[in-house]
Coordinates of C-alpha atoms and ligand atoms in Angstrom, one line a residue:
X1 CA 16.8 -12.8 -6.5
X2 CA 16.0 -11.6 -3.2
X3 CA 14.9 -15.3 -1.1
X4 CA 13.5 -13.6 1.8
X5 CA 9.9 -14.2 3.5
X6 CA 7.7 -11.7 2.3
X7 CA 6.2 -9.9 5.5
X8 CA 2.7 -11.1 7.0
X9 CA 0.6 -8.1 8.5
X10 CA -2.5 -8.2 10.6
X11 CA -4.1 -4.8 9.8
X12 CA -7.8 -3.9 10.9
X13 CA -10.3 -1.7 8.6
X14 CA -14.1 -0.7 9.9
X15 CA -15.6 -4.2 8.4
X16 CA -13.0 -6.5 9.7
X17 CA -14.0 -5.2 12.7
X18 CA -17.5 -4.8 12.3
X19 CA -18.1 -8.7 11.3
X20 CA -14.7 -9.8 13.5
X21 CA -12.2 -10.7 11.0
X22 CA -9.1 -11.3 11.7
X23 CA -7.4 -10.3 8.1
X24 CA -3.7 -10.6 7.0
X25 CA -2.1 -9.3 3.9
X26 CA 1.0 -11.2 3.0
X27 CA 3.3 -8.8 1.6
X28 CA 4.5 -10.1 -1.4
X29 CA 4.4 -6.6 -3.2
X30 CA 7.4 -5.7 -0.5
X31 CA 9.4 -8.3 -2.2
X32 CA 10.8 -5.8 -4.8
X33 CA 10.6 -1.9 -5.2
X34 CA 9.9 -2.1 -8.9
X35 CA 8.1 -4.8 -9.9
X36 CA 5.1 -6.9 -8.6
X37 CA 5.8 -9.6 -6.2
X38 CA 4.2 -12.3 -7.7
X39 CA 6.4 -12.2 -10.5
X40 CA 9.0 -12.8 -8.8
X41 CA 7.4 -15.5 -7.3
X42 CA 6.4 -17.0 -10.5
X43 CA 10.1 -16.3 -12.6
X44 CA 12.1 -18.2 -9.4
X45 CA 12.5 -21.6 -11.3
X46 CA 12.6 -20.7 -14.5
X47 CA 15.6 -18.7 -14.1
X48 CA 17.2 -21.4 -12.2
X49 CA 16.4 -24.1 -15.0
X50 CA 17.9 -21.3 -17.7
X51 CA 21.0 -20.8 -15.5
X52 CA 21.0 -24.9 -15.7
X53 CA 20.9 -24.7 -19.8
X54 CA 23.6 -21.8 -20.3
X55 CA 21.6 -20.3 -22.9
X56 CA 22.2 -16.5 -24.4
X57 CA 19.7 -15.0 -22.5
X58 CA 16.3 -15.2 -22.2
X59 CA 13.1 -14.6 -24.1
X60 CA 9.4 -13.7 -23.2
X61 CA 6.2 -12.4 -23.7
X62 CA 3.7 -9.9 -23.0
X63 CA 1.4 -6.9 -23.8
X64 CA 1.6 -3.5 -23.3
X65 CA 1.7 -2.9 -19.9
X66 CA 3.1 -6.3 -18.9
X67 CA 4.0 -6.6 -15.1
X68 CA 5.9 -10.0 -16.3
X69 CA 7.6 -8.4 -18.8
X70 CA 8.7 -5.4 -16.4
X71 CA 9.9 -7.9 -13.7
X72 CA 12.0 -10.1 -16.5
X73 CA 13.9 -6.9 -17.8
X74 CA 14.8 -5.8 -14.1
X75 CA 15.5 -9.2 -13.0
X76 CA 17.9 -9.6 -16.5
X77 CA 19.6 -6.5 -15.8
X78 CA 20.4 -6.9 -12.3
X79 CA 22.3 -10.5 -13.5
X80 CA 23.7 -9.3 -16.9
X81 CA 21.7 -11.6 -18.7
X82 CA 20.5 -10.5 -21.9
X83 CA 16.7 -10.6 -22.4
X84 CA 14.2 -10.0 -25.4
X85 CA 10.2 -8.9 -25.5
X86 CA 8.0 -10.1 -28.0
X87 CA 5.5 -7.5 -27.3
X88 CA 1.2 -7.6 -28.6
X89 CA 0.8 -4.9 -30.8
X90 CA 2.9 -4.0 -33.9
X91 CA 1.6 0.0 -33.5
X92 CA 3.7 -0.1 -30.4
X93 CA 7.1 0.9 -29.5
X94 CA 10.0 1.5 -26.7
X95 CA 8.6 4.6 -25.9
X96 CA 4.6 4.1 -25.6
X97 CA 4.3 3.8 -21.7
X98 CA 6.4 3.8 -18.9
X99 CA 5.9 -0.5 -18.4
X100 CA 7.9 -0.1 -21.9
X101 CA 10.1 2.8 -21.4
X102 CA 11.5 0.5 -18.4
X103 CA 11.9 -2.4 -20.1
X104 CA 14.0 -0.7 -22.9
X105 CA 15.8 1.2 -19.9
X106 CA 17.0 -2.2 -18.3
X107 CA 18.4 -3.1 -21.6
X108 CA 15.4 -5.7 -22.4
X109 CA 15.7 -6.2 -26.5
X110 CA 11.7 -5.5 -27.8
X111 CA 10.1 -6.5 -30.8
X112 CA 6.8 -5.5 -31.6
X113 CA 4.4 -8.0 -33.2
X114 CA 0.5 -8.2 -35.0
X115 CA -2.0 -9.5 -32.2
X116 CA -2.4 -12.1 -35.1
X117 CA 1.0 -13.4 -34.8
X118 CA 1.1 -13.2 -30.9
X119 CA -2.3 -15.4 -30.7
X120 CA 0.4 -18.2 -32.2
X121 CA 3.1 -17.8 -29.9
X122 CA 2.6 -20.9 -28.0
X123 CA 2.5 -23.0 -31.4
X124 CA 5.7 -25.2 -32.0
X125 CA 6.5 -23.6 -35.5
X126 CA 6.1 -19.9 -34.1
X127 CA 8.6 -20.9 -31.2
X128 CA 11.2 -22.5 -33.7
X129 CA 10.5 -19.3 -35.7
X130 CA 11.6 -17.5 -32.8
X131 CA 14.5 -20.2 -32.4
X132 CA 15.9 -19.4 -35.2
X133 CA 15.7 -15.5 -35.1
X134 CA 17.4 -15.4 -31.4
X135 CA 19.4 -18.9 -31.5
X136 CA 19.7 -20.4 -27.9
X137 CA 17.7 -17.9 -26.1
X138 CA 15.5 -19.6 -23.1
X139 CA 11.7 -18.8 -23.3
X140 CA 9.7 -17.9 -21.1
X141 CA 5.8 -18.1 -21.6
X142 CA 3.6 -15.1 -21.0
X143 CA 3.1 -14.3 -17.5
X144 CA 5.1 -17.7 -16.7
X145 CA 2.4 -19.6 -16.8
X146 CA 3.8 -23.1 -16.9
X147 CA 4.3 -25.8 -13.9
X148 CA 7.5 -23.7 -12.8
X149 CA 5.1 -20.6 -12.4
X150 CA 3.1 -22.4 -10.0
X151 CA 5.8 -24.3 -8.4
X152 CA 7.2 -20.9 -7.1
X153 CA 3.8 -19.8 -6.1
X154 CA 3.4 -22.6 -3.9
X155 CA 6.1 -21.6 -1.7
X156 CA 3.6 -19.0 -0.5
X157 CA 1.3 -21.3 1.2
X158 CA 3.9 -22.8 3.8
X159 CA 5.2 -19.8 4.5
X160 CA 2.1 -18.3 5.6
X161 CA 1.6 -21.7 8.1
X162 CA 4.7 -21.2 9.7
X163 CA 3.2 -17.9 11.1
X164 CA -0.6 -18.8 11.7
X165 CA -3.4 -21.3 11.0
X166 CA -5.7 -19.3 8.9
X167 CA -9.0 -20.1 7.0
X168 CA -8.8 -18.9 3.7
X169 CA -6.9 -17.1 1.4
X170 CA -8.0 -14.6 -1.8
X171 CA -6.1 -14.0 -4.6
X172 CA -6.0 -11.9 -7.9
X173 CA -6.1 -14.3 -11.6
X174 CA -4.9 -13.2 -14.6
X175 CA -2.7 -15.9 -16.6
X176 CA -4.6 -17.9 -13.2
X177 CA -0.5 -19.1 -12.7
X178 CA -0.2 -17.8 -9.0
X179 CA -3.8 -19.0 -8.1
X180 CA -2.9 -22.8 -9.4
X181 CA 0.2 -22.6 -7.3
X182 CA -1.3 -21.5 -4.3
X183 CA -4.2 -24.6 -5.5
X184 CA -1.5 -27.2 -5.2
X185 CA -0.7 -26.1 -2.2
X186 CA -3.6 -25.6 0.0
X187 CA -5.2 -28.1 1.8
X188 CA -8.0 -27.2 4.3
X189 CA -7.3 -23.7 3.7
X190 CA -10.1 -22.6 0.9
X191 CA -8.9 -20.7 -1.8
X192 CA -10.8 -17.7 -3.1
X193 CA -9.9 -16.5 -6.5
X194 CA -11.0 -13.2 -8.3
X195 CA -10.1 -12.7 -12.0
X196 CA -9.8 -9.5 -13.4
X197 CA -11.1 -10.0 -16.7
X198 CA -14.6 -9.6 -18.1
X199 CA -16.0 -12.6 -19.1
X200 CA -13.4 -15.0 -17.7
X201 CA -14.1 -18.7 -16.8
X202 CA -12.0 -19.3 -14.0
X203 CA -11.9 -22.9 -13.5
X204 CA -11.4 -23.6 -16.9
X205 CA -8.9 -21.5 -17.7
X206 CA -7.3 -23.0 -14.5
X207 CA -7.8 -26.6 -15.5
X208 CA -5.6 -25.7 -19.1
X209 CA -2.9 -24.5 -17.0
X210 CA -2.9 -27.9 -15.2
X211 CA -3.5 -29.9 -17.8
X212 CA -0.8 -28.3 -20.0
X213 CA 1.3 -29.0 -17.2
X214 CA 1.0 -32.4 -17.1
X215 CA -1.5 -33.2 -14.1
X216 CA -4.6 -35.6 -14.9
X217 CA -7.9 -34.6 -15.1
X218 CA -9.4 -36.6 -12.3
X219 CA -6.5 -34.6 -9.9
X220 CA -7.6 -31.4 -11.8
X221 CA -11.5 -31.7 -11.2
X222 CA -10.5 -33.1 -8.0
X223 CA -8.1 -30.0 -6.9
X224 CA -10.7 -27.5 -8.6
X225 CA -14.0 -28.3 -6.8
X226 CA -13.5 -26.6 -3.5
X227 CA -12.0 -23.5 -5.4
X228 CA -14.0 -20.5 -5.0
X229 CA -14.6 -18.1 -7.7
X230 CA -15.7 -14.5 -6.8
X231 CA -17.3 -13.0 -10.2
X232 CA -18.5 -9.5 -10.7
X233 CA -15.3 -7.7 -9.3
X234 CA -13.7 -6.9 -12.8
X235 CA -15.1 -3.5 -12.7
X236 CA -15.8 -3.3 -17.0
X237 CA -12.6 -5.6 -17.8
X238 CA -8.5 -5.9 -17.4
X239 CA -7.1 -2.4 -16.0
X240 CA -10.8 -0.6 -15.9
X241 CA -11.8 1.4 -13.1
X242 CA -14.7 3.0 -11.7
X243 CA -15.1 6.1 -8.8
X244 CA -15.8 3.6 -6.8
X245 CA -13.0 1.5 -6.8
X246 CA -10.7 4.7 -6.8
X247 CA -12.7 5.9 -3.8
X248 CA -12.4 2.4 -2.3
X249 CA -8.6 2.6 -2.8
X250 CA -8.1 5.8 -1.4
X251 CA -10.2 4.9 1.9
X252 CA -8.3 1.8 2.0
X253 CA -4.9 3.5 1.7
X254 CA -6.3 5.6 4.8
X255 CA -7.4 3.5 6.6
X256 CA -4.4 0.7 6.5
X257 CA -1.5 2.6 5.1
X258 CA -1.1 -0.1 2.4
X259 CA -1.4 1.0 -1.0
X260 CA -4.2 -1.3 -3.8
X261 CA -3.3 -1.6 -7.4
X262 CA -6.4 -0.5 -9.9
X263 CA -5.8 -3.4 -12.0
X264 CA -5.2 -6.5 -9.8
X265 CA -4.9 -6.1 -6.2
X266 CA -7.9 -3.7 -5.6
X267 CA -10.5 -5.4 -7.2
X268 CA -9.5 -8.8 -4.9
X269 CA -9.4 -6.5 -1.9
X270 CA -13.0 -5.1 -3.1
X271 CA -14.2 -8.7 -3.5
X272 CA -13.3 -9.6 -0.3
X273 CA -14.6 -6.8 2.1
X274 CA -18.1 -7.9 -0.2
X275 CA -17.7 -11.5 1.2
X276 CA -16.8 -9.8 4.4
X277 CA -20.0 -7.7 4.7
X278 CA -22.2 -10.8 3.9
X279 CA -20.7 -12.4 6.8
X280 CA -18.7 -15.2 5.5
X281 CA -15.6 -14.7 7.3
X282 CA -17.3 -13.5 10.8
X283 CA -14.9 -15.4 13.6
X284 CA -12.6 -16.2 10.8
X285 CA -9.2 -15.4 9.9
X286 CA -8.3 -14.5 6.2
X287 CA -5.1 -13.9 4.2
X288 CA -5.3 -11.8 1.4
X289 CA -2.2 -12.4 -1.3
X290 CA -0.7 -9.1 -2.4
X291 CA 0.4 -9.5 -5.6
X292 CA 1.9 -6.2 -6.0
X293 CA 1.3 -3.9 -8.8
X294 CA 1.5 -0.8 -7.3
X295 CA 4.5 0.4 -9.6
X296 CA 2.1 0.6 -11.9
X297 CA -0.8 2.6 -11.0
X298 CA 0.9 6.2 -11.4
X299 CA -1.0 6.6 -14.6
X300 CA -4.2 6.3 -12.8
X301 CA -2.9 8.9 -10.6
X302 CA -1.8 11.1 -13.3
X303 CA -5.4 10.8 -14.7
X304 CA -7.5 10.4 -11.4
X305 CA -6.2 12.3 -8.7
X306 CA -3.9 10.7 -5.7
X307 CA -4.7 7.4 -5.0
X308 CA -2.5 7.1 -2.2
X309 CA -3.8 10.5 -0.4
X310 CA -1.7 11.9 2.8
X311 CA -4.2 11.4 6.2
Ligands
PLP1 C1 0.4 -10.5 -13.0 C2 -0.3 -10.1 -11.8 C3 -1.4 -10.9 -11.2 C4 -1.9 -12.1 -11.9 O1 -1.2 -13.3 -11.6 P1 -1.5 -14.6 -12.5 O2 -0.5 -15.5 -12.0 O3 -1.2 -14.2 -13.9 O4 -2.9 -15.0 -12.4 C5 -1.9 -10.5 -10.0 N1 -1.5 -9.4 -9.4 C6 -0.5 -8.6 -9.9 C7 -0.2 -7.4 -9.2 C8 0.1 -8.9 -11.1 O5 1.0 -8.1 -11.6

């Protein structure tokens, strides 16, 4: 696993200049070519506690077009450890995207399941199910969200402080796993969180996490007050677009030479320069967490037209 710092990188667009913010994007899509950073990020201990256990291999979760399950299969391959994907969707199979095709490529075992059994996966019997059908593999939740997820995700915050004080940080939530780590870690920076999904109660579905993981629920309310949740960037639901976003993508790309992902990282971005243009962050300096992603937003330029157009 590569251990380096992720870069941090001032850049300037026409409103961070216009309403003087000083933004940063921390680079943690750099961390790896092929899959998205905060995967990495998130996988860190839990391969370090299954190296601990000496099991077979190890097993995970995800749906179609699973980043987590993308960065396991590389990450597996690269260390000759076996892995398996329990995949949503029995109608599925090795060859039904390219977040598939490369998992089957790096040797990742799939198996394709109803959406009924995969809504049980976290039950005890389902797991010893799974037990018993792959004996002594390690598992690894969906998206890793667990307390190892996080604890990986915290490293982020320090990291950034060793370069500059800065005010705030925004970040992308979808199992909401990077976003409690980055929680735990913060202390007058103010986290800003956008999830991706329609419909999606943030702070709940950030409290479960915590509370699954062991932290009480005074430290939970406690560490969730100050959280800020930016709603109405999901854009129609998880991996919808809109011309606008694709336009706001393509300008950014322009503009800053760094490239969004539809799902994820653009809607944060587009959430942000909102905040920006209302004047929150005037005089302020603001890190914005790239989670990566961009392996995956080919098949939005296959259908849409360049995202990532030449200047
Ligand atoms: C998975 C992913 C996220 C969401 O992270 P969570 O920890 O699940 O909230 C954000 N950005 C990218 C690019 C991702 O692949």
């Amino acid at each position: 696993m590569n251990t380096e710092l992720s870069l941090l990188q001032r850049i300037e667009t026409s409103w961070t200049k216009a309403h003087d913010v000083a933004l940063f994007l921390k680079r943690d899509d750099l961390i790896h070519a092929e899959v998205s950073g905060n995967k990495w990020r998130k996988l860190k201990y839990f391969f370090e506690q299954f190296q601990q256990h000496k099991s077979a291999g190890i097993l995970t979760f995800g749906g179609a077009f699973s980043n987590h399950l993308v960065a396991t299969a590389s990450f597996c391959h690269s260390k000759g450890i076996r892995s398996i994907g329990i995949v949503r969707g029995e109608e599925l199979n090795a060859s039904s995207n390219e977040s598939l095709r490369f998992c089957a490529d790096r040797g990742m075992d799939l198996h394709f399941i109803s959406r009924e059994e995969y809504a049980m996966k976290d039950d005890r019997s389902f797991k010893e199910h799974l037990l018993d059908r792959f004996p002594n593999f390690y598992q690894i939740p969906e998206g890793g969200a667990a307390y190892l997820g996080m604890l990986g995700c915290q490293e982020i915050i320090p990291e950034i402080r060793k370069e500059i004080d800065f005010d705030a940080i925004f970040v992308a939530q979808g199992t909401t796993t990077t976003s409690c780590g980055l929680a735990l870690a913060c202390r007058e920076e103010e986290l800003h969180v956008v999830p991706v999904l329609k419909g999606f109660d943030a702070k709940s579905e950030m409290a479960n996490l915590l509370s699954r993981s062991a932290f009480d629920t005074t430290f939970i309310h406690d560490l969730l007050e100050d959280v800020n949740v930016h709603l109405g960037f999901d854009f129609g639901g998880y991996a919808q677009v809109d011309e606008e976003l694709l336009n706001f993508i393509r300008t950014f790309y322009l503009e800053t030479n760094v490239s969004l992902d539809p799902v994820y990282t653009a809607k944060t971005m587009f959430a942000l320069r909102a905040a920006v243009l209302q004047g929150k962050f005037s005089h302020r300096t603001v890190v914005f967490l790239h989670t990566g992603g961009v392996q995956g937003a080919k098949s939005y330029s296959d259908k849409y037209g360049e995202l990532y157009p030449m200047a």
